[in-house]
JSON list of C-alpha atoms in Angstrom, two decimals:
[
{"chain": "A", "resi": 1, "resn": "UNK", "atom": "CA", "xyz": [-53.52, -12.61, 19.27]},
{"chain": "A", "resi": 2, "resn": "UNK", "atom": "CA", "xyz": [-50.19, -13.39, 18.57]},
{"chain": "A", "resi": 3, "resn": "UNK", "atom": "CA", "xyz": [-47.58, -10.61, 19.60]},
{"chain": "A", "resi": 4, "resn": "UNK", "atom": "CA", "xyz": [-44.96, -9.51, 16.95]},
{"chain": "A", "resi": 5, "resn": "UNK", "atom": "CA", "xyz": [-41.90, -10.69, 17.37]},
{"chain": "A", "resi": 6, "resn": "UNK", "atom": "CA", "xyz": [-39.47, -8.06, 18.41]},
{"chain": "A", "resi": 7, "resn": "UNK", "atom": "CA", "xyz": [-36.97, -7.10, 15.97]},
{"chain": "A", "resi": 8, "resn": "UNK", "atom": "CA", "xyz": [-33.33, -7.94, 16.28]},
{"chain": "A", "resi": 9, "resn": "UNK", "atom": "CA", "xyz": [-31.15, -4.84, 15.75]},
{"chain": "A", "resi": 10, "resn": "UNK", "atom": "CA", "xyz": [-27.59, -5.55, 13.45]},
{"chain": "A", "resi": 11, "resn": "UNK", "atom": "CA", "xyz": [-24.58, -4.32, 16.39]},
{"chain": "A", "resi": 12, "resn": "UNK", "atom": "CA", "xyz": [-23.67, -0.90, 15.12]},
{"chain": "A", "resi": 13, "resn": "UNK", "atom": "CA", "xyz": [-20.22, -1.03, 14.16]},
{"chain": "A", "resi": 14, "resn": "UNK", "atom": "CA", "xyz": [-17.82, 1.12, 16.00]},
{"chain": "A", "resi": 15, "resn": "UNK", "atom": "CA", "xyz": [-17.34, 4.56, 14.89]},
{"chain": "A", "resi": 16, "resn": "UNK", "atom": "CA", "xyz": [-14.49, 5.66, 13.78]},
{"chain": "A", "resi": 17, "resn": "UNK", "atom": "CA", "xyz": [-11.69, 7.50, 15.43]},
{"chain": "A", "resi": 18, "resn": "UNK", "atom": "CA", "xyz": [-11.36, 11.39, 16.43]},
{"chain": "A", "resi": 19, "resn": "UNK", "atom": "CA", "xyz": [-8.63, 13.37, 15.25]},
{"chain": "A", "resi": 20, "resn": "UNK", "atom": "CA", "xyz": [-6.86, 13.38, 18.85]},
{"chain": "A", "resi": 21, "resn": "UNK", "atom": "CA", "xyz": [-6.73, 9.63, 18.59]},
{"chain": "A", "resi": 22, "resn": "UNK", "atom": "CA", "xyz": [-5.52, 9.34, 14.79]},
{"chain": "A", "resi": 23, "resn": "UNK", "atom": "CA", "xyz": [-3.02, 12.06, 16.06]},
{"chain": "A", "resi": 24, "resn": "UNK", "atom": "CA", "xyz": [-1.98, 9.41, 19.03]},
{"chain": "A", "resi": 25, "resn": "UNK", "atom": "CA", "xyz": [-1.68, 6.41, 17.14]},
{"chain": "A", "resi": 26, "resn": "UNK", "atom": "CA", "xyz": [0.56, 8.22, 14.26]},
{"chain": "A", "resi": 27, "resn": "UNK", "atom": "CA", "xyz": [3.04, 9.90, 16.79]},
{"chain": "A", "resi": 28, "resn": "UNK", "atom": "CA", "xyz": [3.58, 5.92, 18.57]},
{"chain": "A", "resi": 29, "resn": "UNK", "atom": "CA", "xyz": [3.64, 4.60, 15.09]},
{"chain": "A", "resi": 30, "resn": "UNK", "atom": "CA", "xyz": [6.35, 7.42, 13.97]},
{"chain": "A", "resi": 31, "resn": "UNK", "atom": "CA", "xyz": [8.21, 6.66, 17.30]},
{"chain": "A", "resi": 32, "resn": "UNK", "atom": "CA", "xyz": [8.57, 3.29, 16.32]},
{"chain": "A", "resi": 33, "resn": "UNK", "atom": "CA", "xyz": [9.56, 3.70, 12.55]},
{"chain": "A", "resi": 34, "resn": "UNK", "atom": "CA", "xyz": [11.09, 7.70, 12.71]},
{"chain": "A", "resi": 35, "resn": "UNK", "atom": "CA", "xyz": [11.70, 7.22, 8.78]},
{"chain": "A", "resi": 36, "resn": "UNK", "atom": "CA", "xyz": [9.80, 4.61, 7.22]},
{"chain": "A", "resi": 37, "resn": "UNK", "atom": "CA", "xyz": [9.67, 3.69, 3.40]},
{"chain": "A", "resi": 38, "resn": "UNK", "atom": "CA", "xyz": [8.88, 1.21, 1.23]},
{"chain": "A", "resi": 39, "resn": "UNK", "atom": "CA", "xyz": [10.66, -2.33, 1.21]},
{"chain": "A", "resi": 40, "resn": "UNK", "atom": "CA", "xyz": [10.56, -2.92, -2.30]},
{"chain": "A", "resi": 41, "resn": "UNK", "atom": "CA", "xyz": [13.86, -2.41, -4.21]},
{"chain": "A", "resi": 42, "resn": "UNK", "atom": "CA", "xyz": [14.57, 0.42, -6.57]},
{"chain": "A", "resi": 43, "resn": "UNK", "atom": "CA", "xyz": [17.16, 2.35, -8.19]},
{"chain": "A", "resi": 44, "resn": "UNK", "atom": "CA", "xyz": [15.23, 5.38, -9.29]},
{"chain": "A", "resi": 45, "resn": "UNK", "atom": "CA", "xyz": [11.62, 6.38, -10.14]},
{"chain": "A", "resi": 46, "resn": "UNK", "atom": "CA", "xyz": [11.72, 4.74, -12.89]},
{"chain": "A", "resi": 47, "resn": "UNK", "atom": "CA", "xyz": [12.41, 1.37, -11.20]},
{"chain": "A", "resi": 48, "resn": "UNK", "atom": "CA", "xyz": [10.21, 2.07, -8.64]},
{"chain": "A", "resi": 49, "resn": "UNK", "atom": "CA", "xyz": [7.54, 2.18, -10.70]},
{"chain": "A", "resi": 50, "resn": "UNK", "atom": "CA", "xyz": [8.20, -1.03, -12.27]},
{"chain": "A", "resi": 51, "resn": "UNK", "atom": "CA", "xyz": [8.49, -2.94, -8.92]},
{"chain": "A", "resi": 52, "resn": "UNK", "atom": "CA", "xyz": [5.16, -1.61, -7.81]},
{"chain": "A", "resi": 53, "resn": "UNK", "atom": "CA", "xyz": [3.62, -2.87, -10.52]},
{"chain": "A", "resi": 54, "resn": "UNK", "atom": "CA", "xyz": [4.98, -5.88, -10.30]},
{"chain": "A", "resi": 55, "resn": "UNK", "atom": "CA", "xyz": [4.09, -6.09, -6.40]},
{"chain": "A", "resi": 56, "resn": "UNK", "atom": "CA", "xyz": [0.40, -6.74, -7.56]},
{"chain": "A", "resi": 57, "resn": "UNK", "atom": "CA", "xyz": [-0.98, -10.23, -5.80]},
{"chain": "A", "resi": 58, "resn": "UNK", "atom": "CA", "xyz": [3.19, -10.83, -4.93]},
{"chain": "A", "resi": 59, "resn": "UNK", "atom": "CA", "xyz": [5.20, -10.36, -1.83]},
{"chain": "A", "resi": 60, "resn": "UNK", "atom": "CA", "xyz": [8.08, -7.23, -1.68]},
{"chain": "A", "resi": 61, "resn": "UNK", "atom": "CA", "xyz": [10.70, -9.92, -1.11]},
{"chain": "A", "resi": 62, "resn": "UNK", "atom": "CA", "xyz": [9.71, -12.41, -4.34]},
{"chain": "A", "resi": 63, "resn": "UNK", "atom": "CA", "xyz": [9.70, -9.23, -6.14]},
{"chain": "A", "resi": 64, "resn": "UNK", "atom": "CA", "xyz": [12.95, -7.75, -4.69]},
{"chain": "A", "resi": 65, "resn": "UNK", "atom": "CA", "xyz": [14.70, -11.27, -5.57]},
{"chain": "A", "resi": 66, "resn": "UNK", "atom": "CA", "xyz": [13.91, -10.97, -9.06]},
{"chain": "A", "resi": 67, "resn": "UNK", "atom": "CA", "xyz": [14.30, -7.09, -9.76]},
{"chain": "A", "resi": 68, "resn": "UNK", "atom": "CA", "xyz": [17.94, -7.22, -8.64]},
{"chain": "A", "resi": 69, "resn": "UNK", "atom": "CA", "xyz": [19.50, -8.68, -11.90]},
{"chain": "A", "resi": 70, "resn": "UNK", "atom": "CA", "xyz": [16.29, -6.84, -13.71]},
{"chain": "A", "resi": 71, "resn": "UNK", "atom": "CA", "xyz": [17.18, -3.75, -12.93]},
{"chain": "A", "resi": 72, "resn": "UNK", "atom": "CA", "xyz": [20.83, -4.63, -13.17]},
{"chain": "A", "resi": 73, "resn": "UNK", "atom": "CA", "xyz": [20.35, -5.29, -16.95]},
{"chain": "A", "resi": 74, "resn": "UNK", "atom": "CA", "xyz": [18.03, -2.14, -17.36]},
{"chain": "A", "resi": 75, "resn": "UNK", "atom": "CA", "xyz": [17.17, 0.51, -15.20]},
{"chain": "A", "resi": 76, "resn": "UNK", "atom": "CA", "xyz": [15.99, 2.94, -17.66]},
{"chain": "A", "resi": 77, "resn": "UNK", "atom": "CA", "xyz": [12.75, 2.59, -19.83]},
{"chain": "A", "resi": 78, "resn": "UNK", "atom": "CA", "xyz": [15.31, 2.42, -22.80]},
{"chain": "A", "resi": 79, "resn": "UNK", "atom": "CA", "xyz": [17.41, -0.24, -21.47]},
{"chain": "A", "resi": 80, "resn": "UNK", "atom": "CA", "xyz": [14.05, -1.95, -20.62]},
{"chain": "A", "resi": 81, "resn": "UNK", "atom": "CA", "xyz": [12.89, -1.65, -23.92]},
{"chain": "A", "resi": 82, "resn": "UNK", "atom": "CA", "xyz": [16.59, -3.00, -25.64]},
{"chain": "A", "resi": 83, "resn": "UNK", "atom": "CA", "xyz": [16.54, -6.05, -23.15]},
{"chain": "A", "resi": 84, "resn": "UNK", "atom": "CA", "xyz": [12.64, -7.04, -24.50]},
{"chain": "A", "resi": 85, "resn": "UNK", "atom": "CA", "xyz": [9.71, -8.80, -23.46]},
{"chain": "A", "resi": 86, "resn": "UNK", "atom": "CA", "xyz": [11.00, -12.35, -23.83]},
{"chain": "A", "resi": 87, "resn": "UNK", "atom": "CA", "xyz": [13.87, -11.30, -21.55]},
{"chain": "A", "resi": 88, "resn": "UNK", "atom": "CA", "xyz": [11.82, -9.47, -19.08]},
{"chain": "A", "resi": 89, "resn": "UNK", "atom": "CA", "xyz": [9.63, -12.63, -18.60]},
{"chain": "A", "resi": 90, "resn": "UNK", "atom": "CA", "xyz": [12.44, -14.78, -18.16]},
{"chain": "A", "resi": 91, "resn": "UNK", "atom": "CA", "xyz": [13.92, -12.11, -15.25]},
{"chain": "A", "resi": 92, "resn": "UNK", "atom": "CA", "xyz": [10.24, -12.21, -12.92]},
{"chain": "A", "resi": 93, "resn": "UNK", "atom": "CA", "xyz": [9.02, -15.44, -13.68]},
{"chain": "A", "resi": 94, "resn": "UNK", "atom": "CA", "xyz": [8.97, -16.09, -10.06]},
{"chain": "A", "resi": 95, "resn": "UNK", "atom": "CA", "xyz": [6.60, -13.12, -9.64]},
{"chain": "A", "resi": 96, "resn": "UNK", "atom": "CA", "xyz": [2.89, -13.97, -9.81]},
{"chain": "A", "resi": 97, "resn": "UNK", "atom": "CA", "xyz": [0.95, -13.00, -13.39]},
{"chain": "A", "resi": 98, "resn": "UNK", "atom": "CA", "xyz": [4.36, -12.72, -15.09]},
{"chain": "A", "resi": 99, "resn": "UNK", "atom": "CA", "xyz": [3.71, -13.08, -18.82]},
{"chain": "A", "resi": 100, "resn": "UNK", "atom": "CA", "xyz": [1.26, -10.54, -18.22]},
{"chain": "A", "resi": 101, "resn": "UNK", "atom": "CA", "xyz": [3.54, -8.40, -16.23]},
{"chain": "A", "resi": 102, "resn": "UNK", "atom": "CA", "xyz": [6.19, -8.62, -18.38]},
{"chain": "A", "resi": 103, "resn": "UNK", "atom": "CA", "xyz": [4.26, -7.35, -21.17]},
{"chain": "A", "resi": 104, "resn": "UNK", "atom": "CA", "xyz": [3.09, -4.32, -19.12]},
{"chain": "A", "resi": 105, "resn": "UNK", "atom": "CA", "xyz": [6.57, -4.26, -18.45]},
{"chain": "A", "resi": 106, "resn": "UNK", "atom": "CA", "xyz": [7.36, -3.07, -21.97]},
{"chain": "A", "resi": 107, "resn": "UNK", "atom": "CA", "xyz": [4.41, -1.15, -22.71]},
{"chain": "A", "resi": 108, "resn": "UNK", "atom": "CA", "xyz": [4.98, 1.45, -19.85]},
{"chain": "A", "resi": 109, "resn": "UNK", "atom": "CA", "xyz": [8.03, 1.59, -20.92]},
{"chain": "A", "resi": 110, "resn": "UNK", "atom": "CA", "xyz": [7.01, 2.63, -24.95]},
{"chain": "A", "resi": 111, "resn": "UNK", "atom": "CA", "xyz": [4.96, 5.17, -23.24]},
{"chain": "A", "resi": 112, "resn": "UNK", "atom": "CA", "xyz": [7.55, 6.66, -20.52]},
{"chain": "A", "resi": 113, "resn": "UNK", "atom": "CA", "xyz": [9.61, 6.74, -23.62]},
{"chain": "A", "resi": 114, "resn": "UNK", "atom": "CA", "xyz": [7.21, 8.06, -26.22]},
{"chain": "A", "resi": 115, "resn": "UNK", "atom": "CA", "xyz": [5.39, 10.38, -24.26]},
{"chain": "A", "resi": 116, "resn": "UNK", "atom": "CA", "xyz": [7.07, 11.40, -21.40]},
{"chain": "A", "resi": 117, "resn": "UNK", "atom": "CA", "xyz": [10.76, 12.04, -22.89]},
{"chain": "A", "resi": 118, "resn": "UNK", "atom": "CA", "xyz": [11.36, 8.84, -21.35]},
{"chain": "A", "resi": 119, "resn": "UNK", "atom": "CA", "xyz": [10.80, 10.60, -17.50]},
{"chain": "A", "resi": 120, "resn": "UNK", "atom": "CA", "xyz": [8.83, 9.25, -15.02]},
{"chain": "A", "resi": 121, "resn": "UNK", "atom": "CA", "xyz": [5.22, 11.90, -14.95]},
{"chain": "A", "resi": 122, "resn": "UNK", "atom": "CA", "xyz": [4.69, 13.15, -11.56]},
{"chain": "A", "resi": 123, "resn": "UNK", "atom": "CA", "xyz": [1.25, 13.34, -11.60]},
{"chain": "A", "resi": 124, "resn": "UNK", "atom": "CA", "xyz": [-1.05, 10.54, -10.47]},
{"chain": "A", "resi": 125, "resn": "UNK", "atom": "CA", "xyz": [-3.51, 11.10, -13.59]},
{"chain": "A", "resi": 126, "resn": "UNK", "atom": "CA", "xyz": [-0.89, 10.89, -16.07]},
{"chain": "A", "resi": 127, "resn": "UNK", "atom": "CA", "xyz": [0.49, 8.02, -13.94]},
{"chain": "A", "resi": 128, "resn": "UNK", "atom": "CA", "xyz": [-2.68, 5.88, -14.18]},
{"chain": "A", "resi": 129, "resn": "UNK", "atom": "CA", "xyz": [-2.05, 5.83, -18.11]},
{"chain": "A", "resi": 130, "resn": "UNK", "atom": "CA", "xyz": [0.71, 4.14, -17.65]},
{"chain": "A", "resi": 131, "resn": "UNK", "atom": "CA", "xyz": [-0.42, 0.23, -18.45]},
{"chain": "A", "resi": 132, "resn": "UNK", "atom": "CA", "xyz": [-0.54, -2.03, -15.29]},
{"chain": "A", "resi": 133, "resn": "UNK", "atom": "CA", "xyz": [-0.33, 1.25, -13.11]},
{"chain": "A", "resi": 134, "resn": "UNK", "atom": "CA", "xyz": [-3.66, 1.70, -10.72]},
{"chain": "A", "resi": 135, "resn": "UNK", "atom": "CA", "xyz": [-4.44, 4.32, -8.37]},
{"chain": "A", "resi": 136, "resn": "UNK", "atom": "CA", "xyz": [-2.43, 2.48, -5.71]},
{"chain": "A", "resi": 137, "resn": "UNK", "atom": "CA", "xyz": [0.78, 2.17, -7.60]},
{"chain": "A", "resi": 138, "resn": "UNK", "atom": "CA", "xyz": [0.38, 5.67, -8.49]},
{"chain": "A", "resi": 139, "resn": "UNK", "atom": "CA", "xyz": [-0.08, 6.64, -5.12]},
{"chain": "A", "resi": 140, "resn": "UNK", "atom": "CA", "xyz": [3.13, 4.85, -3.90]},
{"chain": "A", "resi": 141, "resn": "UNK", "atom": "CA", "xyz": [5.42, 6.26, -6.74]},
{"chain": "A", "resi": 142, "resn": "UNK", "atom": "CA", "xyz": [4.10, 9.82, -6.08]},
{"chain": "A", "resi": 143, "resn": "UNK", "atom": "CA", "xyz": [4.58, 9.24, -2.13]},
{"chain": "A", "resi": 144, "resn": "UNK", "atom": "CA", "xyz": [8.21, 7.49, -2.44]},
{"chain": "A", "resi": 145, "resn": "UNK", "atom": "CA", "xyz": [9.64, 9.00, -5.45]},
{"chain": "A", "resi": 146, "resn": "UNK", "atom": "CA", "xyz": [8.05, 12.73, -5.45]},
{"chain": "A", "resi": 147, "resn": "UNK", "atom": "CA", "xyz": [7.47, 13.00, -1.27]},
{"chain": "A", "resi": 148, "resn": "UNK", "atom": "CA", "xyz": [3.84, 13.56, -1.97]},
{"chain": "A", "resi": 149, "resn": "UNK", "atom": "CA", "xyz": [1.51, 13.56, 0.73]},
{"chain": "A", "resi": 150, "resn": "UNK", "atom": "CA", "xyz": [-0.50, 10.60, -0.75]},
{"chain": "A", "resi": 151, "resn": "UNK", "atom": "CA", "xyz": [-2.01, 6.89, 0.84]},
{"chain": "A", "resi": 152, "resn": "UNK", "atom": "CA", "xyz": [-1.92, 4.10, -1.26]},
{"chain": "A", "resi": 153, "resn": "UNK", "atom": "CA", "xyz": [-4.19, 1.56, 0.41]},
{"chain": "A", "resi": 154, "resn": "UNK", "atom": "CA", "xyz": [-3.57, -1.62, -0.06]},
{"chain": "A", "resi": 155, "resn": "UNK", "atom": "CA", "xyz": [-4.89, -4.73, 1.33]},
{"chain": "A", "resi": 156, "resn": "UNK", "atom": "CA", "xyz": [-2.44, -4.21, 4.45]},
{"chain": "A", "resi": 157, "resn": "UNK", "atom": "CA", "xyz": [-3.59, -0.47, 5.32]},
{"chain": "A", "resi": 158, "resn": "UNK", "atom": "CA", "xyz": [-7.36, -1.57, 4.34]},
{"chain": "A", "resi": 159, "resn": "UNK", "atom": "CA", "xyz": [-7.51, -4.39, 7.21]},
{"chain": "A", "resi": 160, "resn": "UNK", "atom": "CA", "xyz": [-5.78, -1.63, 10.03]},
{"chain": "A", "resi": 161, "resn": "UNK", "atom": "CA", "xyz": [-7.26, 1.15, 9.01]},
{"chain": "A", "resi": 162, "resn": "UNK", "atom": "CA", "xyz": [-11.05, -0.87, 9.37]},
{"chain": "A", "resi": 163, "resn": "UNK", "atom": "CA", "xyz": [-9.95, -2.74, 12.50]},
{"chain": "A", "resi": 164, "resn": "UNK", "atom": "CA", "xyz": [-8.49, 0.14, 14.21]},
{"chain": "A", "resi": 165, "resn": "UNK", "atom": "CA", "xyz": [-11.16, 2.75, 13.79]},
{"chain": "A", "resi": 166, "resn": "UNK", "atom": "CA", "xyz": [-9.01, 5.19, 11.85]},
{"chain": "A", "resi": 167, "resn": "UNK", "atom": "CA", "xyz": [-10.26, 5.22, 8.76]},
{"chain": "A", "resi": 168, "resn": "UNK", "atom": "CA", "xyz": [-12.97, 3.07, 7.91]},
{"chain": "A", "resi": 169, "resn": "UNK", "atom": "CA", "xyz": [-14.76, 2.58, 4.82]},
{"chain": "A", "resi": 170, "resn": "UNK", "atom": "CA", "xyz": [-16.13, -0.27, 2.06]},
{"chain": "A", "resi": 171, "resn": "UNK", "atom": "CA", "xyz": [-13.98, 0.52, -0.46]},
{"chain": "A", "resi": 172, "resn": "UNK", "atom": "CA", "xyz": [-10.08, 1.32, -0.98]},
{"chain": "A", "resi": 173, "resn": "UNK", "atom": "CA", "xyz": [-11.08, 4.85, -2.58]},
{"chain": "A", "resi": 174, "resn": "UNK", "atom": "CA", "xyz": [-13.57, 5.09, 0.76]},
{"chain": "A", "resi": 175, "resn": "UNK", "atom": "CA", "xyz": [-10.59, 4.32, 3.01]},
{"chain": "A", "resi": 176, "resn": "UNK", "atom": "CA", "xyz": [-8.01, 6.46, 1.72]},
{"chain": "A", "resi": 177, "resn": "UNK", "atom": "CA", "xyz": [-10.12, 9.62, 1.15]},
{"chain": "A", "resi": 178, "resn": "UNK", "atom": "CA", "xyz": [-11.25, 8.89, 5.33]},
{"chain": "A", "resi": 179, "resn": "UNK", "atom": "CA", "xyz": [-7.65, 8.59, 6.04]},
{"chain": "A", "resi": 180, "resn": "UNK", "atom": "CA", "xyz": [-6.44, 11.75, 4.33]},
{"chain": "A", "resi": 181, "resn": "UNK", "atom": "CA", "xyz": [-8.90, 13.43, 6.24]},
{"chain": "A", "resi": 182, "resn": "UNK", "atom": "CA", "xyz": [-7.97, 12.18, 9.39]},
{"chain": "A", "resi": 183, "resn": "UNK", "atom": "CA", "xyz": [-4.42, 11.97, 9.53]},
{"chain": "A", "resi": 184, "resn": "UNK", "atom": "CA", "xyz": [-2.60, 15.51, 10.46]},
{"chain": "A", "resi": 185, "resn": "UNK", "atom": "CA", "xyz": [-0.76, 17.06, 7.93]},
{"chain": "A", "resi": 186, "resn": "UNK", "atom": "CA", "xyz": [2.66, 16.43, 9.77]},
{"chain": "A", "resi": 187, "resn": "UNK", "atom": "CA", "xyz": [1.90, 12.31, 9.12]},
{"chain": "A", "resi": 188, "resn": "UNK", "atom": "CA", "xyz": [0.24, 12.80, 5.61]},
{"chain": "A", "resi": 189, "resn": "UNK", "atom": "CA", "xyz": [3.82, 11.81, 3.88]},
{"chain": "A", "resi": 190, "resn": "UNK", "atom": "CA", "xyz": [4.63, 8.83, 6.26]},
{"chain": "A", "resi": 191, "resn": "UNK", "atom": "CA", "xyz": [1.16, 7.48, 7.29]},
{"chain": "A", "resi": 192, "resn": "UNK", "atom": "CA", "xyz": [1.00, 5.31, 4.13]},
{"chain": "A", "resi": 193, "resn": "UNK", "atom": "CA", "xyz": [4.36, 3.32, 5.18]},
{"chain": "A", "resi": 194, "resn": "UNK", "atom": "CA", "xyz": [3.63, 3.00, 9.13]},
{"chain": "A", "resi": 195, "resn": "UNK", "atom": "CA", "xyz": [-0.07, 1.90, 8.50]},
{"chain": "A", "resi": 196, "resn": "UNK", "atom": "CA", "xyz": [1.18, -0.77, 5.75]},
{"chain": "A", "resi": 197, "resn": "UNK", "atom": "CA", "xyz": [4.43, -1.83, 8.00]},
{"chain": "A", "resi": 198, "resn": "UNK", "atom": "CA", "xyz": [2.06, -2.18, 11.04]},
{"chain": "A", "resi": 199, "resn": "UNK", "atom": "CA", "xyz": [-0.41, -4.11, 8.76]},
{"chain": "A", "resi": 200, "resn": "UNK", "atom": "CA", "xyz": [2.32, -6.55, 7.22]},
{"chain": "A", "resi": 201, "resn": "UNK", "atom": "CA", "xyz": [4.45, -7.53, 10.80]},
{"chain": "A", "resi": 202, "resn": "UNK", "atom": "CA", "xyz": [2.09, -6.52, 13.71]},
{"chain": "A", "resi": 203, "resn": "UNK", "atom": "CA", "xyz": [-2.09, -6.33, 12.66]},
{"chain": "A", "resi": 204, "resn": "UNK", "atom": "CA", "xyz": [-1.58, -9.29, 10.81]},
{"chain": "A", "resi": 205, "resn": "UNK", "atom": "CA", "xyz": [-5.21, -10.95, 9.12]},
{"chain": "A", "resi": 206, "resn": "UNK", "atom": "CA", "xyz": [-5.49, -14.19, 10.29]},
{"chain": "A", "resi": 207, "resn": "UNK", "atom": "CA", "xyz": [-3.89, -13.28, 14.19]},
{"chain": "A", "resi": 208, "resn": "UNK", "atom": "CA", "xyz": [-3.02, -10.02, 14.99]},
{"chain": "A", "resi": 209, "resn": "UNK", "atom": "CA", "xyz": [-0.69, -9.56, 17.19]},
{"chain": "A", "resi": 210, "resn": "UNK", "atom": "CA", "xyz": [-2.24, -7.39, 19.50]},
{"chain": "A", "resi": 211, "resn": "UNK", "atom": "CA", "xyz": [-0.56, -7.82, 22.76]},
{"chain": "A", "resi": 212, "resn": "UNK", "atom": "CA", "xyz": [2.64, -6.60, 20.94]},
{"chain": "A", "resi": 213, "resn": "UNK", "atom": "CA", "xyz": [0.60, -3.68, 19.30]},
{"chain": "A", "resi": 214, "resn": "UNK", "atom": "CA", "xyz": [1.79, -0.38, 20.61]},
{"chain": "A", "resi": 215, "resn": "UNK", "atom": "CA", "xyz": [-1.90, 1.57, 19.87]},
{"chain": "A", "resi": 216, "resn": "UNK", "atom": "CA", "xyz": [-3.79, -1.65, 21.40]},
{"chain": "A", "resi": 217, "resn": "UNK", "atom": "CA", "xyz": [-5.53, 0.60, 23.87]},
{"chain": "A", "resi": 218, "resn": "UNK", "atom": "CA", "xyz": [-6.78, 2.90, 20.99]},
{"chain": "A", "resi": 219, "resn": "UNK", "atom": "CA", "xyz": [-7.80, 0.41, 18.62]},
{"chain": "A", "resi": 220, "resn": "UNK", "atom": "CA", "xyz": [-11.43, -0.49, 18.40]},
{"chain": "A", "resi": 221, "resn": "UNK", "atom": "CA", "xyz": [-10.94, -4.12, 17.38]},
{"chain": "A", "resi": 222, "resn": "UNK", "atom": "CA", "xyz": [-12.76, -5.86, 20.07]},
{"chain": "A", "resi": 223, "resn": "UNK", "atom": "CA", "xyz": [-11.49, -9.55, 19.25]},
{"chain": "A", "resi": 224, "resn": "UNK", "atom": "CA", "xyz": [-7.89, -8.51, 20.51]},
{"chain": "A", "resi": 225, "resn": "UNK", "atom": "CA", "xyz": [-5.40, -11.22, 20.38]},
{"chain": "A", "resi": 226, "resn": "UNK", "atom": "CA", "xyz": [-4.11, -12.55, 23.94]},
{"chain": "A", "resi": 227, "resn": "UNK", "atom": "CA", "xyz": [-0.79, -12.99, 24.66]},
{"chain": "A", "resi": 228, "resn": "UNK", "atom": "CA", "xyz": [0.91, -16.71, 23.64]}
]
């Protein structure tokens, strides 16, 4: 009689993080960056808005380089609507997905305009109407321009928050509702800029840099990177 072979358990992934260590890893992350913010470019809410959107699948310095005569030429939905499409198009297409960009561009614009009294809405419902304007955008407009308390995760604060323990989920909705219930309400306003900073020029994807990493010891990632 032939015995059964014996089945082969998956690892269990490592659990995530208790509130002591969340509270650990923001208060070295805050000691590093005592005021973070975003590094895209912006002039008011209204501009902010626009550069977020146009941050989607680009890099905060391609977008930067072409919002600077953009929002030189209009920084109001107004002005953005005067300059035009055709214009627009010709300012960002360095950026990624312009022509469709540009078109969102305008059409947020018409909106901000025609139903908001040409203000930016504050809330991240009415936000999300606005065309090319996600949950994440949202998120970073109500944290940046409104000092809400919100996490926009992005692919950045996705890869630390799953490598690290803090805040792990499938999905980016899954992530930041684990995160907001983690993270103290002292580092609710600032957690979405350390954990993206840390993301972009320390946990990178391919190699993290983890001998540089200043929560190394609390991060569950067991493939650490060694030293060069």
């Amino acid at each position: 009689m032939r015995t059964p072979a014996k089945k082969t358990r998956a690892p269990r992934k490592p659990r995530g993080l208790n509130r002591e260590q969340a509270e650990e890893i923001y208060a070295r992350l805050a000691e590093i960056r005592p005021e973070p913010r975003t590094e895209l470019e912006y002039v008011n809410a209204y501009t902010l808005v626009v550069a977020v959107a146009l941050s989607a699948q680009a890099t905060d310095v391609g977008v930067n380089k072409a919002t600077r005569r953009l929002f030189a030429a209009a920084d109001t939905p107004e002005a953005m609507l005067a300059l035009g499409e055709d214009a627009v198009r010709e300012h960002i297409k360095t950026i990624g997905l312009f022509r469709n960009k540009a078109k969102n561009v305008i059409a947020l614009s018409r909106l901000i305009v025609d139903e908001f009294g040409g203000e930016v809405p504050r809330t991240r419902e009415a936000l999300m109407r606005l065309p090319g304007v996600g949950r994440k955008t949202a998120n970073v407009v109500m944290n940046e321009a409104f000092g809400e308390p919100t996490i926009a995760v992005d692919t950045h604060i996705f890869r630390v928050a799953n490598r690290t323990g803090l805040g792990p989920g499938k999905t980016p909705d899954e992530v930041e509702a684990r995160l907001e219930a983690i993270t103290p309400p002292a580092y609710l306003k600032g957690a979405h800029h350390w954990l993206i900073l840390h993301g972009r020029y320390v946990c990178k994807a391919r190699k993290p840099e983890c001998w540089r990493c200043a929560i190394a010891d609390l991060c569950r990632f067991k493939d650490k990177t060694p030293a060069p």
